[in-house]
Amino acid sequence: PGLRREARPGPLRASSERYNRFMFRYLLACSVACVGLLAQKPSFDVEALLKLKRLAEPQVSPDGKTVAFTVSTTDLEKNTRPRQIWVVPVEGGEPRQITREGNNERPRWAPDSRKIAFISSRGGVPQVWHMDLDGGNAKPITSLANGASGVLFTGDGKNLVFTSEVYPDCADEACNKARLEAENTNAVKARVYTTLLYRHWNQWQGARRRHLFVVPVEGGKPADLTPGNRDVPPFSLGGGDDYAVAPDGQEVCYVMNAEAELAASTNSDLYVVTITGGEAKKITANLGADNGPVYSPDGKYIAYRAQFRAGYESDRWRLVVMERAGVRNNTQTEGLDRSVGSITWSPDSNRIFFTVEDRGRTAVQMMAATGGGARVIISGASTVDDVQFTPDGKIMIYTEQTGARPADLYRVSYGGGTASRLTQLNTADLERYGLPSFEEFWVEGAERTRVHSLLLKPHGFQEGQKYPVLFLIHGGPQGAWHENFNWRWNPQVFAAAGFVVVMPNPRGSTGYGQRYTDEINADWGGKVYDDIMAVVDHVSALPYADAGRMAAAGGSYGGYMANWILGHSGRFRALVSHAGVFDLRSMAGETEELWFPMWEFRGLPWDNPDVYSRWSPSYYVKDFKTPTLAIHGELDYRVPVGQGLQLFTALQMQKVPSKLLLFPDEGHWIQKPLNSVLWY
């Protein structure tokens, strides 16, 4: 009884201790998992995408103090995307919204920086308005039955130049108003045509034509500067407004296509007319496209872009500078094997700044107005545009975006230094999602040519896991995937759904030299297909890619390639063909821009039938086996809806699992917010 024996654990006690240790480890693991779940970013889905703000149309005030720009947001309840005007100081500060009523866009500064002209729908039909810098004292300048768009101040501040659609045979606004009312109330909606290009993109050609007008700043009767049966400017192949006003306010330069057969011609030229109207003068004679005129600040030059090969919409865009006094043209970028984008003059008129697409990025280069070598000013893993300067030339303002963030405004000293952001409209929202950055890789494609691709890993990517792969095939076909924030085919949304997203830039892509772009001509399913499959081979071998779960999706030419893959490969578990070309022969007879098939396939089907039959996916229907989603807009006149219907019919008759998604109120692109939600 006086001795204490060491207690030995019995069976029950030992079991309890093991249980406690187990529970400790279990609860610890649970707590770690819970912390991980709490720290995990929310999924960036289409609803998250549509909540972001879209910045566009920046304009630096002539006094160099303020930048005006537009911001569009998405209203899902109303199924609209309203746009409003904002301002931000060039020196930095909080951006302010200065319009709220209606839809307001295209801010343009008066030369004294005291007024802003803009286009507003607050009165119903869009009209030209102007307002004070804080948005106050807003007043309409025009009240046209057909509305107005594209406003510009003249350099002397006395007039406003804008565009409006009118009936060419009407002599005044009363006639236009009466004709419009008669057209809208007529129960007969039949159309009659005797020429081609009777419809374009998503609209049928009517009796109205777009013309340039001028109106005094204080208001009055607008004067038609470009009367006649032509659209001025015509639909653009890219390059800005396609009209500009001389610095002294006395001349307007504009683009017009005067060819007899508009459907088969890309031959737009530059014309000039005095601000008071009268006979216009043609100042270019190039057989390809000329567009995007920009006057130098001293008024001595007009810079513009030109394509030299007639009928080829994807020819290289050169920078051309015209001396107005002698009407002499100097091609400035003949030695640059890249296309020139937007153009900006330095305030002293001695230098020209222009954007250049290069290997999935867009950089800014500069050269002397008199020619010589070009120098890179801004480059990196981004897309840069909208370059402007303060009047002293010391500060450069521009927009920049990447694959992980939409466009914001930046400022940088022209003498060098670090750029600073003037706007951060989406920073708070984007920080919630932690969007991954694009990666890139190169592979050897057809004929041992290097092929560039962008890649996005799934959100929450973890080493050691395998993920399904989605290959996105771009349209054009002369186009490219870029380091930018794509609103219609947003890779971040697809990555958030769990995919490794791969964006190849195969043969035909732009930004890799003109020969690389040209090598898809008359070879739609050849080298480009081999390039894409070389990318597929590379990605299939990646340790995190599940080669047994791969899909491919594309729009326009990308849809064509999905259709081509249907008949030539069984490597994909599913395909998506959006607005895809299915039958080349019927496509040539249904589409509107006939210069396109005439160039791509060396003529029309009756001129070169072998090329059409060789590269048409419809000839390989018997080999279709992959489950496919076909998507089409019924207002698509670029790739008419019949192409999607034929594809779906072929899939169904071949007993291939397939689905058809039709949008009766959309064209080539799905743009309405609620339709976009369904599309994603």
mmCIF file with all atom_site columns, N, CA and C in Angstrom, residues 306-358:
data_model
loop_
_atom_site.group_PDB
_atom_site.id
_atom_site.type_symbol
_atom_site.label_atom_id
_atom_site.label_alt_id
_atom_site.label_comp_id
_atom_site.label_asym_id
_atom_site.label_entity_id
_atom_site.label_seq_id
_atom_site.pdbx_PDB_ins_code
_atom_site.Cartn_x
_atom_site.Cartn_y
_atom_site.Cartn_z
_atom_site.occupancy
_atom_site.B_iso_or_equiv
_atom_site.pdbx_formal_charge
_atom_site.auth_seq_id
_atom_site.auth_comp_id
_atom_site.auth_asym_id
_atom_site.auth_atom_id
_atom_site.pdbx_PDB_model_num
ATOM 1   N N  . ALA A 1 306 ? -1.373 52.621 -96.685  1.00 0.00 ? 306 ALA A N  1
ATOM 2   C CA . ALA A 1 306 ? -1.664 52.154 -98.042  1.00 0.00 ? 306 ALA A CA 1
ATOM 3   C C  . ALA A 1 306 ? -1.316 50.681 -98.205  1.00 0.00 ? 306 ALA A C  1
ATOM 4   N N  . GLN A 1 307 ? -2.172 49.986 -98.954  1.00 0.00 ? 307 GLN A N  1
ATOM 5   C CA . GLN A 1 307 ? -1.893 48.628 -99.425  1.00 0.00 ? 307 GLN A CA 1
ATOM 6   C C  . GLN A 1 307 ? -1.679 48.703 -100.930 1.00 0.00 ? 307 GLN A C  1
ATOM 7   N N  . PHE A 1 308 ? -0.652 48.072 -101.440 1.00 0.00 ? 308 PHE A N  1
ATOM 8   C CA . PHE A 1 308 ? -0.299 48.240 -102.848 1.00 0.00 ? 308 PHE A CA 1
ATOM 9   C C  . PHE A 1 308 ? -0.895 47.173 -103.766 1.00 0.00 ? 308 PHE A C  1
ATOM 10  N N  . ARG A 1 309 ? -1.319 46.033 -103.218 1.00 0.00 ? 309 ARG A N  1
ATOM 11  C CA . ARG A 1 309 ? -1.870 44.979 -104.070 1.00 0.00 ? 309 ARG A CA 1
ATOM 12  C C  . ARG A 1 309 ? -3.386 45.107 -104.138 1.00 0.00 ? 309 ARG A C  1
ATOM 13  N N  . ALA A 1 310 ? -3.882 45.385 -105.315 1.00 0.00 ? 310 ALA A N  1
ATOM 14  C CA . ALA A 1 310 ? -5.321 45.588 -105.507 1.00 0.00 ? 310 ALA A CA 1
ATOM 15  C C  . ALA A 1 310 ? -6.095 44.311 -105.195 1.00 0.00 ? 310 ALA A C  1
ATOM 16  N N  . GLY A 1 311 ? -7.193 44.458 -104.486 1.00 0.00 ? 311 GLY A N  1
ATOM 17  C CA . GLY A 1 311 ? -8.076 43.336 -104.213 1.00 0.00 ? 311 GLY A CA 1
ATOM 18  C C  . GLY A 1 311 ? -7.665 42.455 -103.061 1.00 0.00 ? 311 GLY A C  1
ATOM 19  N N  . TYR A 1 312 ? -6.575 42.803 -102.349 1.00 0.00 ? 312 TYR A N  1
ATOM 20  C CA . TYR A 1 312 ? -6.083 41.960 -101.258 1.00 0.00 ? 312 TYR A CA 1
ATOM 21  C C  . TYR A 1 312 ? -6.209 42.731 -99.949  1.00 0.00 ? 312 TYR A C  1
ATOM 22  N N  . GLU A 1 313 ? -7.212 42.401 -99.162  1.00 0.00 ? 313 GLU A N  1
ATOM 23  C CA . GLU A 1 313 ? -7.486 43.134 -97.930  1.00 0.00 ? 313 GLU A CA 1
ATOM 24  C C  . GLU A 1 313 ? -6.451 42.879 -96.843  1.00 0.00 ? 313 GLU A C  1
ATOM 25  N N  . SER A 1 314 ? -5.596 41.863 -97.018  1.00 0.00 ? 314 SER A N  1
ATOM 26  C CA . SER A 1 314 ? -4.588 41.530 -96.005  1.00 0.00 ? 314 SER A CA 1
ATOM 27  C C  . SER A 1 314 ? -3.176 41.826 -96.464  1.00 0.00 ? 314 SER A C  1
ATOM 28  N N  . ASP A 1 315 ? -3.057 42.680 -97.468  1.00 0.00 ? 315 ASP A N  1
ATOM 29  C CA . ASP A 1 315 ? -1.724 43.115 -97.873  1.00 0.00 ? 315 ASP A CA 1
ATOM 30  C C  . ASP A 1 315 ? -1.102 43.951 -96.750  1.00 0.00 ? 315 ASP A C  1
ATOM 31  N N  . ARG A 1 316 ? 0.205  44.084 -96.787  1.00 0.00 ? 316 ARG A N  1
ATOM 32  C CA . ARG A 1 316 ? 0.901  44.860 -95.756  1.00 0.00 ? 316 ARG A CA 1
ATOM 33  C C  . ARG A 1 316 ? 0.521  46.335 -95.857  1.00 0.00 ? 316 ARG A C  1
ATOM 34  N N  . TRP A 1 317 ? 0.200  46.923 -94.692  1.00 0.00 ? 317 TRP A N  1
ATOM 35  C CA . TRP A 1 317 ? -0.105 48.353 -94.639  1.00 0.00 ? 317 TRP A CA 1
ATOM 36  C C  . TRP A 1 317 ? 1.201  49.132 -94.494  1.00 0.00 ? 317 TRP A C  1
ATOM 37  N N  . ARG A 1 318 ? 1.479  50.005 -95.473  1.00 0.00 ? 318 ARG A N  1
ATOM 38  C CA . ARG A 1 318 ? 2.646  50.879 -95.416  1.00 0.00 ? 318 ARG A CA 1
ATOM 39  C C  . ARG A 1 318 ? 2.254  52.254 -94.882  1.00 0.00 ? 318 ARG A C  1
ATOM 40  N N  . LEU A 1 319 ? 3.217  52.919 -94.284  1.00 0.00 ? 319 LEU A N  1
ATOM 41  C CA . LEU A 1 319 ? 3.049  54.319 -93.903  1.00 0.00 ? 319 LEU A CA 1
ATOM 42  C C  . LEU A 1 319 ? 3.496  55.193 -95.065  1.00 0.00 ? 319 LEU A C  1
ATOM 43  N N  . VAL A 1 320 ? 2.613  56.084 -95.509  1.00 0.00 ? 320 VAL A N  1
ATOM 44  C CA . VAL A 1 320 ? 2.911  56.997 -96.606  1.00 0.00 ? 320 VAL A CA 1
ATOM 45  C C  . VAL A 1 320 ? 2.740  58.427 -96.103  1.00 0.00 ? 320 VAL A C  1
ATOM 46  N N  . VAL A 1 321 ? 3.661  59.300 -96.475  1.00 0.00 ? 321 VAL A N  1
ATOM 47  C CA . VAL A 1 321 ? 3.581  60.715 -96.116  1.00 0.00 ? 321 VAL A CA 1
ATOM 48  C C  . VAL A 1 321 ? 3.488  61.534 -97.402  1.00 0.00 ? 321 VAL A C  1
ATOM 49  N N  . MET A 1 322 ? 2.451  62.345 -97.476  1.00 0.00 ? 322 MET A N  1
ATOM 50  C CA . MET A 1 322 ? 2.219  63.181 -98.655  1.00 0.00 ? 322 MET A CA 1
ATOM 51  C C  . MET A 1 322 ? 2.564  64.633 -98.329  1.00 0.00 ? 322 MET A C  1
ATOM 52  N N  . GLU A 1 323 ? 3.386  65.252 -99.169  1.00 0.00 ? 323 GLU A N  1
ATOM 53  C CA . GLU A 1 323 ? 3.639  66.688 -99.063  1.00 0.00 ? 323 GLU A CA 1
ATOM 54  C C  . GLU A 1 323 ? 2.508  67.419 -99.790  1.00 0.00 ? 323 GLU A C  1
ATOM 55  N N  . ARG A 1 324 ? 1.729  68.165 -99.036  1.00 0.00 ? 324 ARG A N  1
ATOM 56  C CA . ARG A 1 324 ? 0.533  68.777 -99.617  1.00 0.00 ? 324 ARG A CA 1
ATOM 57  C C  . ARG A 1 324 ? 0.860  69.786 -100.707 1.00 0.00 ? 324 ARG A C  1
ATOM 58  N N  . ALA A 1 325 ? 1.938  70.527 -100.548 1.00 0.00 ? 325 ALA A N  1
ATOM 59  C CA . ALA A 1 325 ? 2.250  71.576 -101.524 1.00 0.00 ? 325 ALA A CA 1
ATOM 60  C C  . ALA A 1 325 ? 2.511  70.992 -102.906 1.00 0.00 ? 325 ALA A C  1
ATOM 61  N N  . GLY A 1 326 ? 3.271  69.910 -102.957 1.00 0.00 ? 326 GLY A N  1
ATOM 62  C CA . GLY A 1 326 ? 3.597  69.307 -104.245 1.00 0.00 ? 326 GLY A CA 1
ATOM 63  C C  . GLY A 1 326 ? 2.822  68.040 -104.530 1.00 0.00 ? 326 GLY A C  1
ATOM 64  N N  . VAL A 1 327 ? 1.944  67.628 -103.614 1.00 0.00 ? 327 VAL A N  1
ATOM 65  C CA . VAL A 1 327 ? 1.187  66.382 -103.697 1.00 0.00 ? 327 VAL A CA 1
ATOM 66  C C  . VAL A 1 327 ? 2.119  65.233 -104.063 1.00 0.00 ? 327 VAL A C  1
ATOM 67  N N  . ARG A 1 328 ? 3.238  65.147 -103.327 1.00 0.00 ? 328 ARG A N  1
ATOM 68  C CA . ARG A 1 328 ? 4.226  64.090 -103.557 1.00 0.00 ? 328 ARG A CA 1
ATOM 69  C C  . ARG A 1 328 ? 4.165  63.084 -102.419 1.00 0.00 ? 328 ARG A C  1
ATOM 70  N N  . ASN A 1 329 ? 4.128  61.801 -102.764 1.00 0.00 ? 329 ASN A N  1
ATOM 71  C CA . ASN A 1 329 ? 4.010  60.744 -101.766 1.00 0.00 ? 329 ASN A CA 1
ATOM 72  C C  . ASN A 1 329 ? 5.352  60.068 -101.519 1.00 0.00 ? 329 ASN A C  1
ATOM 73  N N  . ASN A 1 330 ? 5.651  59.830 -100.253 1.00 0.00 ? 330 ASN A N  1
ATOM 74  C CA . ASN A 1 330 ? 6.857  59.103 -99.873  1.00 0.00 ? 330 ASN A CA 1
ATOM 75  C C  . ASN A 1 330 ? 6.468  57.919 -98.996  1.00 0.00 ? 330 ASN A C  1
ATOM 76  N N  . THR A 1 331 ? 6.745  56.707 -99.458  1.00 0.00 ? 331 THR A N  1
ATOM 77  C CA . THR A 1 331 ? 6.480  55.518 -98.649  1.00 0.00 ? 331 THR A CA 1
ATOM 78  C C  . THR A 1 331 ? 7.589  55.386 -97.615  1.00 0.00 ? 331 THR A C  1
ATOM 79  N N  . GLN A 1 332 ? 7.211  55.423 -96.334  1.00 0.00 ? 332 GLN A N  1
ATOM 80  C CA . GLN A 1 332 ? 8.201  55.507 -95.270  1.00 0.00 ? 332 GLN A CA 1
ATOM 81  C C  . GLN A 1 332 ? 8.647  54.151 -94.721  1.00 0.00 ? 332 GLN A C  1
ATOM 82  N N  . THR A 1 333 ? 7.829  53.121 -94.843  1.00 0.00 ? 333 THR A N  1
ATOM 83  C CA . THR A 1 333 ? 8.116  51.860 -94.146  1.00 0.00 ? 333 THR A CA 1
ATOM 84  C C  . THR A 1 333 ? 8.294  50.690 -95.108  1.00 0.00 ? 333 THR A C  1
ATOM 85  N N  . GLU A 1 334 ? 8.805  50.944 -96.274  1.00 0.00 ? 334 GLU A N  1
ATOM 86  C CA . GLU A 1 334 ? 8.968  49.863 -97.247  1.00 0.00 ? 334 GLU A CA 1
ATOM 87  C C  . GLU A 1 334 ? 9.889  48.775 -96.715  1.00 0.00 ? 334 GLU A C  1
ATOM 88  N N  . GLY A 1 335 ? 10.860 49.151 -95.904  1.00 0.00 ? 335 GLY A N  1
ATOM 89  C CA . GLY A 1 335 ? 11.794 48.163 -95.370  1.00 0.00 ? 335 GLY A CA 1
ATOM 90  C C  . GLY A 1 335 ? 11.310 47.463 -94.117  1.00 0.00 ? 335 GLY A C  1
ATOM 91  N N  . LEU A 1 336 ? 10.122 47.787 -93.645  1.00 0.00 ? 336 LEU A N  1
ATOM 92  C CA . LEU A 1 336 ? 9.571  47.179 -92.432  1.00 0.00 ? 336 LEU A CA 1
ATOM 93  C C  . LEU A 1 336 ? 8.577  46.091 -92.821  1.00 0.00 ? 336 LEU A C  1
ATOM 94  N N  . ASP A 1 337 ? 8.902  44.843 -92.518  1.00 0.00 ? 337 ASP A N  1
ATOM 95  C CA . ASP A 1 337 ? 8.047  43.715 -92.910  1.00 0.00 ? 337 ASP A CA 1
ATOM 96  C C  . ASP A 1 337 ? 6.947  43.473 -91.872  1.00 0.00 ? 337 ASP A C  1
ATOM 97  N N  . ARG A 1 338 ? 6.279  44.529 -91.517  1.00 0.00 ? 338 ARG A N  1
ATOM 98  C CA . ARG A 1 338 ? 5.132  44.486 -90.607  1.00 0.00 ? 338 ARG A CA 1
ATOM 99  C C  . ARG A 1 338 ? 4.146  45.556 -91.043  1.00 0.00 ? 338 ARG A C  1
ATOM 100 N N  . SER A 1 339 ? 2.873  45.362 -90.689  1.00 0.00 ? 339 SER A N  1
ATOM 101 C CA . SER A 1 339 ? 1.852  46.344 -91.035  1.00 0.00 ? 339 SER A CA 1
ATOM 102 C C  . SER A 1 339 ? 1.814  47.480 -90.027  1.00 0.00 ? 339 SER A C  1
ATOM 103 N N  . VAL A 1 340 ? 1.583  48.678 -90.546  1.00 0.00 ? 340 VAL A N  1
ATOM 104 C CA . VAL A 1 340 ? 1.435  49.870 -89.720  1.00 0.00 ? 340 VAL A CA 1
ATOM 105 C C  . VAL A 1 340 ? -0.026 49.991 -89.286  1.00 0.00 ? 340 VAL A C  1
ATOM 106 N N  . GLY A 1 341 ? -0.234 50.309 -88.009  1.00 0.00 ? 341 GLY A N  1
ATOM 107 C CA . GLY A 1 341 ? -1.586 50.478 -87.482  1.00 0.00 ? 341 GLY A CA 1
ATOM 108 C C  . GLY A 1 341 ? -1.952 51.946 -87.372  1.00 0.00 ? 341 GLY A C  1
ATOM 109 N N  . SER A 1 342 ? -2.227 52.420 -86.161  1.00 0.00 ? 342 SER A N  1
ATOM 110 C CA . SER A 1 342 ? -2.624 53.809 -85.968  1.00 0.00 ? 342 SER A CA 1
ATOM 111 C C  . SER A 1 342 ? -1.421 54.738 -86.104  1.00 0.00 ? 342 SER A C  1
ATOM 112 N N  . ILE A 1 343 ? -1.694 55.987 -86.509  1.00 0.00 ? 343 ILE A N  1
ATOM 113 C CA . ILE A 1 343 ? -0.656 56.971 -86.814  1.00 0.00 ? 343 ILE A CA 1
ATOM 114 C C  . ILE A 1 343 ? -0.861 58.218 -85.962  1.00 0.00 ? 343 ILE A C  1
ATOM 115 N N  . THR A 1 344 ? 0.239  58.767 -85.417  1.00 0.00 ? 344 THR A N  1
ATOM 116 C CA . THR A 1 344 ? 0.192  59.992 -84.622  1.00 0.00 ? 344 THR A CA 1
ATOM 117 C C  . THR A 1 344 ? 1.390  60.865 -84.962  1.00 0.00 ? 344 THR A C  1
ATOM 118 N N  . TRP A 1 345 ? 1.154  62.166 -85.136  1.00 0.00 ? 345 TRP A N  1
ATOM 119 C CA . TRP A 1 345 ? 2.235  63.115 -85.369  1.00 0.00 ? 345 TRP A CA 1
ATOM 120 C C  . TRP A 1 345 ? 2.739  63.668 -84.040  1.00 0.00 ? 345 TRP A C  1
ATOM 121 N N  . SER A 1 346 ? 4.034  63.979 -83.994  1.00 0.00 ? 346 SER A N  1
ATOM 122 C CA . SER A 1 346 ? 4.553  64.745 -82.857  1.00 0.00 ? 346 SER A CA 1
ATOM 123 C C  . SER A 1 346 ? 4.045  66.180 -82.986  1.00 0.00 ? 346 SER A C  1
ATOM 124 N N  . PRO A 1 347 ? 3.917  66.911 -81.878  1.00 0.00 ? 347 PRO A N  1
ATOM 125 C CA . PRO A 1 347 ? 3.385  68.277 -81.956  1.00 0.00 ? 347 PRO A CA 1
ATOM 126 C C  . PRO A 1 347 ? 4.181  69.209 -82.858  1.00 0.00 ? 347 PRO A C  1
ATOM 127 N N  . ASP A 1 348 ? 5.500  68.958 -83.029  1.00 0.00 ? 348 ASP A N  1
ATOM 128 C CA . ASP A 1 348 ? 6.312  69.827 -83.886  1.00 0.00 ? 348 ASP A CA 1
ATOM 129 C C  . ASP A 1 348 ? 6.326  69.385 -85.343  1.00 0.00 ? 348 ASP A C  1
ATOM 130 N N  . SER A 1 349 ? 5.583  68.336 -85.670  1.00 0.00 ? 349 SER A N  1
ATOM 131 C CA . SER A 1 349 ? 5.453  67.816 -87.044  1.00 0.00 ? 349 SER A CA 1
ATOM 132 C C  . SER A 1 349 ? 6.739  67.217 -87.601  1.00 0.00 ? 349 SER A C  1
ATOM 133 N N  . ASN A 1 350 ? 7.719  66.990 -86.760  1.00 0.00 ? 350 ASN A N  1
ATOM 134 C CA . ASN A 1 350 ? 8.993  66.444 -87.238  1.00 0.00 ? 350 ASN A CA 1
ATOM 135 C C  . ASN A 1 350 ? 9.054  64.922 -87.211  1.00 0.00 ? 350 ASN A C  1
ATOM 136 N N  . ARG A 1 351 ? 8.207  64.291 -86.413  1.00 0.00 ? 351 ARG A N  1
ATOM 137 C CA . ARG A 1 351 ? 8.254  62.836 -86.251  1.00 0.00 ? 351 ARG A CA 1
ATOM 138 C C  . ARG A 1 351 ? 6.862  62.234 -86.363  1.00 0.00 ? 351 ARG A C  1
ATOM 139 N N  . ILE A 1 352 ? 6.844  60.975 -86.761  1.00 0.00 ? 352 ILE A N  1
ATOM 140 C CA . ILE A 1 352 ? 5.587  60.227 -86.858  1.00 0.00 ? 352 ILE A CA 1
ATOM 141 C C  . ILE A 1 352 ? 5.701  58.996 -85.964  1.00 0.00 ? 352 ILE A C  1
ATOM 142 N N  . PHE A 1 353 ? 4.689  58.783 -85.149  1.00 0.00 ? 353 PHE A N  1
ATOM 143 C CA . PHE A 1 353 ? 4.616  57.616 -84.277  1.00 0.00 ? 353 PHE A CA 1
ATOM 144 C C  . PHE A 1 353 ? 3.518  56.699 -84.818  1.00 0.00 ? 353 PHE A C  1
ATOM 145 N N  . PHE A 1 354 ? 3.793  55.404 -84.829  1.00 0.00 ? 354 PHE A N  1
ATOM 146 C CA . PHE A 1 354 ? 2.815  54.466 -85.371  1.00 0.00 ? 354 PHE A CA 1
ATOM 147 C C  . PHE A 1 354 ? 2.915  53.135 -84.633  1.00 0.00 ? 354 PHE A C  1
ATOM 148 N N  . THR A 1 355 ? 1.809  52.417 -84.597  1.00 0.00 ? 355 THR A N  1
ATOM 149 C CA . THR A 1 355 ? 1.793  51.114 -83.950  1.00 0.00 ? 355 THR A CA 1
ATOM 150 C C  . THR A 1 355 ? 2.119  50.037 -84.974  1.00 0.00 ? 355 THR A C  1
ATOM 151 N N  . VAL A 1 356 ? 2.743  48.963 -84.497  1.00 0.00 ? 356 VAL A N  1
ATOM 152 C CA . VAL A 1 356 ? 3.157  47.849 -85.346  1.00 0.00 ? 356 VAL A CA 1
ATOM 153 C C  . VAL A 1 356 ? 2.808  46.546 -84.638  1.00 0.00 ? 356 VAL A C  1
ATOM 154 N N  . GLU A 1 357 ? 2.110  45.670 -85.342  1.00 0.00 ? 357 GLU A N  1
ATOM 155 C CA . GLU A 1 357 ? 1.794  44.341 -84.820  1.00 0.00 ? 357 GLU A CA 1
ATOM 156 C C  . GLU A 1 357 ? 2.994  43.430 -85.044  1.00 0.00 ? 357 GLU A C  1
ATOM 157 N N  . ASP A 1 358 ? 3.456  42.780 -83.967  1.00 0.00 ? 358 ASP A N  1
ATOM 158 C CA . ASP A 1 358 ? 4.644  41.940 -84.088  1.00 0.00 ? 358 ASP A CA 1
ATOM 159 C C  . ASP A 1 358 ? 4.569  40.778 -83.113  1.00 0.00 ? 358 ASP A C  1
#
